[in-house]
Short mmCIF file of C-alpha atoms in Angstrom, two decimals:
data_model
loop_
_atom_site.label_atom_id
_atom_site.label_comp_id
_atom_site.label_asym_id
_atom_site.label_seq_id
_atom_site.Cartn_x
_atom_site.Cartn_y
_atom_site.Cartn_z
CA UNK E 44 -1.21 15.38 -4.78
CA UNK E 45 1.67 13.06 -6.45
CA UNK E 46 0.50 10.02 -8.13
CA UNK E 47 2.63 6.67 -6.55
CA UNK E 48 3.56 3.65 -9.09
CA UNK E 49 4.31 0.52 -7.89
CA UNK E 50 5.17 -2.88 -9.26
CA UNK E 51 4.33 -6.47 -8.66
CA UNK E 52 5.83 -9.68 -9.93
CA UNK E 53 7.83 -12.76 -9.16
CA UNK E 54 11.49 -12.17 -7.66
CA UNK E 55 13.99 -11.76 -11.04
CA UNK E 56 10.91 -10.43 -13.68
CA UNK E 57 12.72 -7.24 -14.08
CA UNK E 58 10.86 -5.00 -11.32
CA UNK E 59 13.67 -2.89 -10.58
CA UNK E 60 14.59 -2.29 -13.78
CA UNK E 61 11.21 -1.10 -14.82
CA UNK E 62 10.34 1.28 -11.63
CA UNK E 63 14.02 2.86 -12.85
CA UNK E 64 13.13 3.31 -16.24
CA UNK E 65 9.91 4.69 -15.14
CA UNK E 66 11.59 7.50 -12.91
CA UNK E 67 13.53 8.25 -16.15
CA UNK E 68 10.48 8.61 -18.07
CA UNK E 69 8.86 10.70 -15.66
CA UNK E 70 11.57 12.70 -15.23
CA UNK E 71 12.40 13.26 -18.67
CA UNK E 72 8.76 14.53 -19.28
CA UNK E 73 9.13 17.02 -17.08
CA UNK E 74 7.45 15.55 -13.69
CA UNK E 75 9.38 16.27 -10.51
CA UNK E 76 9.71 12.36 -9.41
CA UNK E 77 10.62 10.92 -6.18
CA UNK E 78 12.51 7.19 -6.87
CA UNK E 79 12.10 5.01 -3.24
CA UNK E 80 14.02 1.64 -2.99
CA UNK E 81 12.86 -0.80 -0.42
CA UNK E 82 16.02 -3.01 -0.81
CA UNK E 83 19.11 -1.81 1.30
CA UNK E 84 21.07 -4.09 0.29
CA UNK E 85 24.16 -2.67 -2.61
CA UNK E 86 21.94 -4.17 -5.18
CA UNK E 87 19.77 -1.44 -5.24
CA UNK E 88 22.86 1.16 -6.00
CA UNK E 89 24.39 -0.78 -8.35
CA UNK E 90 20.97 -0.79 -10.97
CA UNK E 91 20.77 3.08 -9.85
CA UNK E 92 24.49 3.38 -11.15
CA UNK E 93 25.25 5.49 -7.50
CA UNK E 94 25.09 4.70 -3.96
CA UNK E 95 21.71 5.73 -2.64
CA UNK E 96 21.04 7.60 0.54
CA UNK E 97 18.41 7.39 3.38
CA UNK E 98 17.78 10.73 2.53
CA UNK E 99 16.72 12.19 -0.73
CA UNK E 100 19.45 13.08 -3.20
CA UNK E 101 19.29 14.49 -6.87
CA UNK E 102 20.47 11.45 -9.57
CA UNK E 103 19.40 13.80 -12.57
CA UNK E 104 17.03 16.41 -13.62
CA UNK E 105 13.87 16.03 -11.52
CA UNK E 106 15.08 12.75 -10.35
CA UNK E 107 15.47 12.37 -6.79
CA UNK E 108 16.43 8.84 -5.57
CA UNK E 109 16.31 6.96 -1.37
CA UNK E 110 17.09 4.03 -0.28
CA UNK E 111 14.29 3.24 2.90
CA UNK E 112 16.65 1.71 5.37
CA UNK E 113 14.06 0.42 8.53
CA UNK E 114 16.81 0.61 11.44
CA UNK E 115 17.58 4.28 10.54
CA UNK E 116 13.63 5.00 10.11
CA UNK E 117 13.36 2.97 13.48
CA UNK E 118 15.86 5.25 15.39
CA UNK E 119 15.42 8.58 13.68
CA UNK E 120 13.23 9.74 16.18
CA UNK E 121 13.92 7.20 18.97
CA UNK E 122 16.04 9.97 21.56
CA UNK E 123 12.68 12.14 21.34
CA UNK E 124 10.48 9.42 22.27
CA UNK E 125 12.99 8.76 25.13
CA UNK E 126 12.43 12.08 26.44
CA UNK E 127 8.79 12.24 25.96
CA UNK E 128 8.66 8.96 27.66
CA UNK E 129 10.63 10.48 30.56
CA UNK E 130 8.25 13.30 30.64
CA UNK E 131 5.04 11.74 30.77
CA UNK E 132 5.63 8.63 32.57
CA UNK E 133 7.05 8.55 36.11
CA UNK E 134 9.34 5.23 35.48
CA UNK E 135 10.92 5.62 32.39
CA UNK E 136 10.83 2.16 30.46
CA UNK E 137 12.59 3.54 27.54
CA UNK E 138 15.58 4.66 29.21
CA UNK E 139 18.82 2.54 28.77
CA UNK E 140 17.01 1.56 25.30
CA UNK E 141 19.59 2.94 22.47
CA UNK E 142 17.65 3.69 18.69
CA UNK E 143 21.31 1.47 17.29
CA UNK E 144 20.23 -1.27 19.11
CA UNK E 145 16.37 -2.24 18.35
CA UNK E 146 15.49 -4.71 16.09
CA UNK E 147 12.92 -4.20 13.87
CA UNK E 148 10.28 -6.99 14.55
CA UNK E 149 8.69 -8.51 11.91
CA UNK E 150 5.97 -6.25 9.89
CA UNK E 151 7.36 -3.48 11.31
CA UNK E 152 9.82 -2.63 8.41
CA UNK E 153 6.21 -2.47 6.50
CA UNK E 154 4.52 0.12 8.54
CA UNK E 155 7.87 2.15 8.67
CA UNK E 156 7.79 2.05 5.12
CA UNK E 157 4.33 2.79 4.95
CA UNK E 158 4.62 6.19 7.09
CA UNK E 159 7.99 7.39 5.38
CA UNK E 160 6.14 7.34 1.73
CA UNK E 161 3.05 8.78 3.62
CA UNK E 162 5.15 11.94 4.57
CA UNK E 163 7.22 11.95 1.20
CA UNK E 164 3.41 12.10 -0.40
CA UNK E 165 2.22 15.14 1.84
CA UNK E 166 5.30 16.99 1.51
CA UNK E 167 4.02 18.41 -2.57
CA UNK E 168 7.61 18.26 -3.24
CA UNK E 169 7.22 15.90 -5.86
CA UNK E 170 4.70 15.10 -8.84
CA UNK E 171 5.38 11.24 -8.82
CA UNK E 172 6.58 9.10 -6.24
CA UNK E 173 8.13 5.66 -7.95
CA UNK E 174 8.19 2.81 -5.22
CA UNK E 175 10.22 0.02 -5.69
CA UNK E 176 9.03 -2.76 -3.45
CA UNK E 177 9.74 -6.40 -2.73
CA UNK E 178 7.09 -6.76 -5.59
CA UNK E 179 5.04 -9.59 -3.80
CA UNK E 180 2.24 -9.60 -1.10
CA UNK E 181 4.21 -7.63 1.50
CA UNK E 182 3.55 -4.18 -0.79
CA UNK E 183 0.28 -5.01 -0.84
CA UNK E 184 -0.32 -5.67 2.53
CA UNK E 185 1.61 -1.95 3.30
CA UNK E 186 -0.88 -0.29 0.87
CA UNK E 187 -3.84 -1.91 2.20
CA UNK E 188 -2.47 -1.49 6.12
CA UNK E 189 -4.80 1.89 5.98
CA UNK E 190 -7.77 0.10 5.61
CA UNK E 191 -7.04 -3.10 8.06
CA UNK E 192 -6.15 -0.79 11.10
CA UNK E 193 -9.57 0.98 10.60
CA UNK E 194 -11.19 -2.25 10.60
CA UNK E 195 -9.58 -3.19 13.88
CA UNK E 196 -10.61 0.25 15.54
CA UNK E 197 -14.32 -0.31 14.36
CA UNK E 198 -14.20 -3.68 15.82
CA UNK E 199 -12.13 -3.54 18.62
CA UNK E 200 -12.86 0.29 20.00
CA UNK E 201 -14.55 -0.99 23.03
CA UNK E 202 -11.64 -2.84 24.31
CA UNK E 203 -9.34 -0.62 23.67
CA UNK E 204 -11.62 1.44 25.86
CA UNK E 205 -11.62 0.01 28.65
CA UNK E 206 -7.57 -1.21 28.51
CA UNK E 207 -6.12 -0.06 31.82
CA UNK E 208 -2.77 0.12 29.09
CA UNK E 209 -4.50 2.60 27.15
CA UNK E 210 -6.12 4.96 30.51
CA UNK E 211 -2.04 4.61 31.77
CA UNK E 212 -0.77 5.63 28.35
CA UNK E 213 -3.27 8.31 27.33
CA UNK E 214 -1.05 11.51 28.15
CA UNK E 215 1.69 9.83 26.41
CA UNK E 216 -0.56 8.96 23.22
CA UNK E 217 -0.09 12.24 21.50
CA UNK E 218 3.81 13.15 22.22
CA UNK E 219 4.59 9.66 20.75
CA UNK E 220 2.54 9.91 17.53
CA UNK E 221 3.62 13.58 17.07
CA UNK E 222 7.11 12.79 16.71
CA UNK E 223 7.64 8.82 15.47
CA UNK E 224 4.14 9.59 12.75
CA UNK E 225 4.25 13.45 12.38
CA UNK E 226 0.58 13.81 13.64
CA UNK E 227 -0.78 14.31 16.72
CA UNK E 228 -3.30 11.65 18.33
CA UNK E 229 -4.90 10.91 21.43
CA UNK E 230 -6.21 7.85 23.25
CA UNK E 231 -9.68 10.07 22.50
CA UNK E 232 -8.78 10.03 18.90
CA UNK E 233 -8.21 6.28 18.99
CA UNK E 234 -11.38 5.40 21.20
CA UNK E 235 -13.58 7.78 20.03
CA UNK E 236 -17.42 6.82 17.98
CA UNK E 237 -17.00 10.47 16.53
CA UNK E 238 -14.79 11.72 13.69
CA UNK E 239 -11.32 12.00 14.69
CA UNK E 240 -7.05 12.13 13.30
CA UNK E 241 -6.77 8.50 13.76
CA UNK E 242 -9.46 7.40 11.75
CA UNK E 243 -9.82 10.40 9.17
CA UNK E 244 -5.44 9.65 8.92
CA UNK E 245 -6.47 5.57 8.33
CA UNK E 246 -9.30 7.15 5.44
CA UNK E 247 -7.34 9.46 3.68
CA UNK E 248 -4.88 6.20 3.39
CA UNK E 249 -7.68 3.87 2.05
CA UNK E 250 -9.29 7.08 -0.42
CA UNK E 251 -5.62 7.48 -2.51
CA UNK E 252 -6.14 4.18 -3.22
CA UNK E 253 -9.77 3.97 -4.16
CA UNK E 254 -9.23 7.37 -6.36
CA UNK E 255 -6.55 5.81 -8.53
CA UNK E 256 -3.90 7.75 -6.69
CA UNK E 257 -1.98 4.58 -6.31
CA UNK E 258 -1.41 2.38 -9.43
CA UNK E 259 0.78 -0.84 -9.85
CA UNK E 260 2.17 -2.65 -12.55
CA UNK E 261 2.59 -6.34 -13.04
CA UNK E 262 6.07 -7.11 -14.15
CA UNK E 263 6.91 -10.73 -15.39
CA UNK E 264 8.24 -12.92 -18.21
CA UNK E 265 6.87 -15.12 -20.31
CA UNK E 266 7.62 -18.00 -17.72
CA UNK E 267 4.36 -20.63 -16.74
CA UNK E 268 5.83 -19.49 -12.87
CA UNK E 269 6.21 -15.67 -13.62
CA UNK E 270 2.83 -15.21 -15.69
CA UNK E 271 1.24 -17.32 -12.62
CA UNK E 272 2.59 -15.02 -9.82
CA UNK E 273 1.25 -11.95 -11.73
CA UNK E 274 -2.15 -12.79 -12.05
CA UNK E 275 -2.52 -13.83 -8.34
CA UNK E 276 -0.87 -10.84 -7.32
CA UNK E 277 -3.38 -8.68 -9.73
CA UNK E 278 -6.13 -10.54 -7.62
CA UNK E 279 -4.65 -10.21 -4.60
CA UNK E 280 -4.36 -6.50 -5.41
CA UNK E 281 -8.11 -5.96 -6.13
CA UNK E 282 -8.80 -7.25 -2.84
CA UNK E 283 -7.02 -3.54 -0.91
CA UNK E 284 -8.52 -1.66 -3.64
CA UNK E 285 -5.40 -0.76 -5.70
CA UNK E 286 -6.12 0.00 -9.29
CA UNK E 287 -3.44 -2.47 -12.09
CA UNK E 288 -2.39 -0.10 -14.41
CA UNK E 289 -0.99 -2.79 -16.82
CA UNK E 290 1.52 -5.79 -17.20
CA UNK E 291 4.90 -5.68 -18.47
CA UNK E 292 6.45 -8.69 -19.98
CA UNK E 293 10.32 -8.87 -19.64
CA UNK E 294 12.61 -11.03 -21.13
CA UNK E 295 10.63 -12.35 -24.59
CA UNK E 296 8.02 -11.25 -26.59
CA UNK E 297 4.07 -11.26 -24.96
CA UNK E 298 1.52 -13.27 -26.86
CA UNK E 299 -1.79 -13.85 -27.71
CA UNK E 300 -1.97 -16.20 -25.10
CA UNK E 301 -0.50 -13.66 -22.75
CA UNK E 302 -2.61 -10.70 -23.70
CA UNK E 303 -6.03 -12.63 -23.25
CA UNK E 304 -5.04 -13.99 -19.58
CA UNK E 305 -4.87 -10.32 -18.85
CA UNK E 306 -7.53 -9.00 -20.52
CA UNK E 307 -8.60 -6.04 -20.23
CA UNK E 308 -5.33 -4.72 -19.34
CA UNK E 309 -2.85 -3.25 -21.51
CA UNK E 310 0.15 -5.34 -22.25
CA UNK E 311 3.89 -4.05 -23.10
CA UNK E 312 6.49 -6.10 -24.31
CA UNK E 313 10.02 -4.35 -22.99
CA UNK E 314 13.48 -4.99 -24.37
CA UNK E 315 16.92 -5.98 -22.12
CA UNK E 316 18.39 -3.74 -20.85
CA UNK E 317 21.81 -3.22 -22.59
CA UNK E 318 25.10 -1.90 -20.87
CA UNK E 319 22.97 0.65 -19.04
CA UNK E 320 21.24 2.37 -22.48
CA UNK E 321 17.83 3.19 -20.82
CA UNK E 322 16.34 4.57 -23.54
CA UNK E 323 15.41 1.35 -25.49
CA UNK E 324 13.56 0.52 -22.03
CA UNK E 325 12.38 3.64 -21.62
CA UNK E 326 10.84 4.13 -24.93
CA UNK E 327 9.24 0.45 -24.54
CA UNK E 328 6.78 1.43 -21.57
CA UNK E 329 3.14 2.84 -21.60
CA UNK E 330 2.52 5.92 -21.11
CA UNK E 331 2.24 5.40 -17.10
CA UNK E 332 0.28 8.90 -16.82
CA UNK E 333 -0.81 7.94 -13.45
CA UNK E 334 -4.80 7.06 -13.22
CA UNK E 335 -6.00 4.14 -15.54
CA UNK E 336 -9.88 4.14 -16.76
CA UNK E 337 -10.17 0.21 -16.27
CA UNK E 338 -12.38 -1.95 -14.01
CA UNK E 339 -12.79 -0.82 -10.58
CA UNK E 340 -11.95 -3.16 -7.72
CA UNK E 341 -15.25 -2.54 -6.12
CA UNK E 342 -18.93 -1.24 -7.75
CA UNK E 343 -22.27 -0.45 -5.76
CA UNK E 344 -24.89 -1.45 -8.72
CA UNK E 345 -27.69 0.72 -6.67
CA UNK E 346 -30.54 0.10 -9.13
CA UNK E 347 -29.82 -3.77 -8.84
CA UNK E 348 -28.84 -3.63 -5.38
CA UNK E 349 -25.51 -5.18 -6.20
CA UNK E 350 -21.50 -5.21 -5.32
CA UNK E 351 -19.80 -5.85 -7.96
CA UNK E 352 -15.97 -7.09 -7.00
CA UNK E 353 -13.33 -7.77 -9.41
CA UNK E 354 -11.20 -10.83 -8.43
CA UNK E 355 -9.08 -12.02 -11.64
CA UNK E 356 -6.65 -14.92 -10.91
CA UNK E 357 -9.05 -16.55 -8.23
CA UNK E 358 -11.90 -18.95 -9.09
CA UNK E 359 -15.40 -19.38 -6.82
CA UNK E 360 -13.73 -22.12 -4.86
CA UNK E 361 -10.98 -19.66 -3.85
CA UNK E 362 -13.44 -17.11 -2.59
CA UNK E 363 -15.02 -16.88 1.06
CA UNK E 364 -17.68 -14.11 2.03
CA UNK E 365 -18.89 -13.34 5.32
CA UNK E 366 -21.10 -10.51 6.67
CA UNK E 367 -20.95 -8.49 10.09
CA UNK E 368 -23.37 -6.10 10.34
CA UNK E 369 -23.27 -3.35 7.70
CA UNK E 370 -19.66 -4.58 6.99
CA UNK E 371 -19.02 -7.46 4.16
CA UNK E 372 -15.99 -9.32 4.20
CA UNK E 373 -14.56 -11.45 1.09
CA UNK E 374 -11.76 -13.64 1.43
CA UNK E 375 -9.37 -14.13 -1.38
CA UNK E 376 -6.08 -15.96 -2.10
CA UNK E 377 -4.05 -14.27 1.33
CA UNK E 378 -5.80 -11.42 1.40
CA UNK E 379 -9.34 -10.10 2.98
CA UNK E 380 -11.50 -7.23 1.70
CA UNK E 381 -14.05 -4.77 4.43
CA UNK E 382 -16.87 -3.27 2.21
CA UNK E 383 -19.42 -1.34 4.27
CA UNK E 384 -23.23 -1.42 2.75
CA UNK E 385 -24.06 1.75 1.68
CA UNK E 386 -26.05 4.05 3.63
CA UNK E 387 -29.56 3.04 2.80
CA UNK E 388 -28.55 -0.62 2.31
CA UNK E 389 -27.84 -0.75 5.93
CA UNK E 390 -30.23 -3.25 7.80
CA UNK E 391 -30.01 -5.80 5.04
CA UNK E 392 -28.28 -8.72 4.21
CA UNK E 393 -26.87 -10.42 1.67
CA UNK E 394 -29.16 -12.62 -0.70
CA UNK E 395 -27.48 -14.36 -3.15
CA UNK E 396 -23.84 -14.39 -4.42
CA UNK E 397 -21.92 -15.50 -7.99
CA UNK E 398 -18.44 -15.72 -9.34
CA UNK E 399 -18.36 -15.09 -12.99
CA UNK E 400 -15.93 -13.86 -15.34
CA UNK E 401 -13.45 -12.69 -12.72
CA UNK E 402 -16.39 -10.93 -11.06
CA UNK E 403 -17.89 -11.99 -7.44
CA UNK E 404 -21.36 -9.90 -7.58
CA UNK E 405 -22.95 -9.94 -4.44
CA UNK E 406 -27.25 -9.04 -4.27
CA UNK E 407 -28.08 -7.70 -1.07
CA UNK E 408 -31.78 -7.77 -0.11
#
């Protein structure tokens, strides 16, 4: 499966710029690589040097470049929802609803996103999939959607149940998510204790990101404001489970200063770009080979009957953790983290927690 490289940092740090020269690099070594903008706006063609499509098109050898436009993902397969609507329902509610003319309510543009890379992953067509993202929480709350929807069907699978909208709905269920999400479910597969698509489609989301399949980069300058905004967001990504591959520093030289803050990550001071001459750029960036050996977001200590959970950027004030059942819940900055007890740890509950060099270890007894 491709690896996926995305990167985080304060609006203006340079994100673009790097996720471009990244593509190059990849490209360049050889790795078929699969460039996806987030920003429809001309902005996005003008760094590229070409006007981008919704659809993948070749920029240069083994570079293939889209633009993720959410109306055109919202109506692409709106007309065969219409008719599966009209086919399973008596009353058609979609009828005189036109794909050109829904708004895209807020979030949405995230899932859409979500599901497009999802099928651009699965497809094999490429070795590297570069995604170039707002760059803020909004990324990380796509990536880590996987893993809050299965949450909500643990806890909520009853109701949904017993929802006279889901019992009305049920034949339409699988229709709808075969065409908009390219899998089939039913209500079953949404209600049901057992394995099932939903929730083995909501795993295999959350597993690419515990294996390493998904790694960011922290892009920012050597602005108080920019350095700031990185390490939350490196926090803030620890929470969904997404590995930091390392932190760029655009715009000025890094320093020892700089360097400690994000210790133990590897840190890369890049040059301007100049009059479109990637290769200084290009030649300035790690190695980005795709799965970093640093420390994991989350480690079961089973001998000492401990989770340890890295949280750099937040301090023990900043931290909340709450248990529900086997499930263990820590709050961080604006985002939450679900880690289930281990099999033979079920039963118990937590004993004692501490917050120590970036590290919350929690003992469960």
């Amino acid at each position: 499966m491709p690896s996926i490289v995305t990167f985080l940092g304060k609006g203006g740090t340079g994100r673009t710029t790097s996720a471009i020269a990244t593509a190059k690099k990849l490209a360049t070594a050889g790795k078929k690589v699969l460039l996806i903008g987030q920003d429809s706006s001309p902005a996005w063609g003008m760094a590229l040097g070409m006007k981008p499509s919704c659809d993948p098109q070749e920029m240069e050898t083994n570079l293939a470049v889209v633009q993720l436009n959410s109306t055109v993902l919202l109506e692409k397969n709106w007309s065969e929802v219409k008719q599966l609507e009209a086919q399973y329902l008596r009353s058609p509610i979609l009828k005189q609803v036109y794909g050109q003319e829904l708004g895209i309510i807020p979030g949405m543009d995230v899932a859409l996103a979500l599901n497009a890379i999802r099928e651009y992953y699965q497809s094999n067509k490429y070795d590297a999939i570069i995604y170039d993202g707002s760059g803020g929480i909004d990324p990380l709350r796509m990536f880590g959607m996987p893993e809050i929807l299965s949450w909500y069907f643990r806890r909520f699978r009853g109701i949904f149940t017993e929802s006279d909208i889901v019992k009305t709905l049920s034949p339409f269920v699988g229709p709808v998510t075969s065409a908009v999400l390219n899998t089939t479910w039913t209500a079953n597969d949404i209600t049901s204790n057992t394995d099932n698509p939903a929730t083995r489609m909501l795993e295999n989301g959350t597993e690419a990101l515990s294996q390493g399949n998904v790694v960011a980069y922290l892009v920012t300058t050597p602005n108080p404001t920019a350095l700031a905004t990185a390490k939350y967001l490196w926090g803030s990504a620890q929470q969904i489970g997404l590995q930091v591959g390392g932190v760029l520093v655009n715009q000025g030289q890094s320093t020892d200063d700089i360097s400690a803050n994000f210790a133990p990550l590897t840190v890369s001071s890049l040059p301007s770009l100049d009059d479109s001459n990637w290769q200084a750029l290009i030649a300035g960036l790690p190695a980005m080979s795709g799965k970093v050996d640093l420390p994991k977001p989350t480690e079961f200590v089973m001998a000492e009957r401990k989770i340890k959970v890295f949280l750099p950027g937040f301090d023990k004030k900043e931290v909340k953790l709450t248990q529900y059942g086997p499930e263990i819940t820590i709050e961080a900055g604006d985002q939450r983290r679900n880690i289930t007890l281990p099999p033979g740890w079920r039963g118990s509950s937590v004993t004692g927690a501490k917050f120590q060099n970036g590290y919350l270890e929690v003992t469960v007894g």
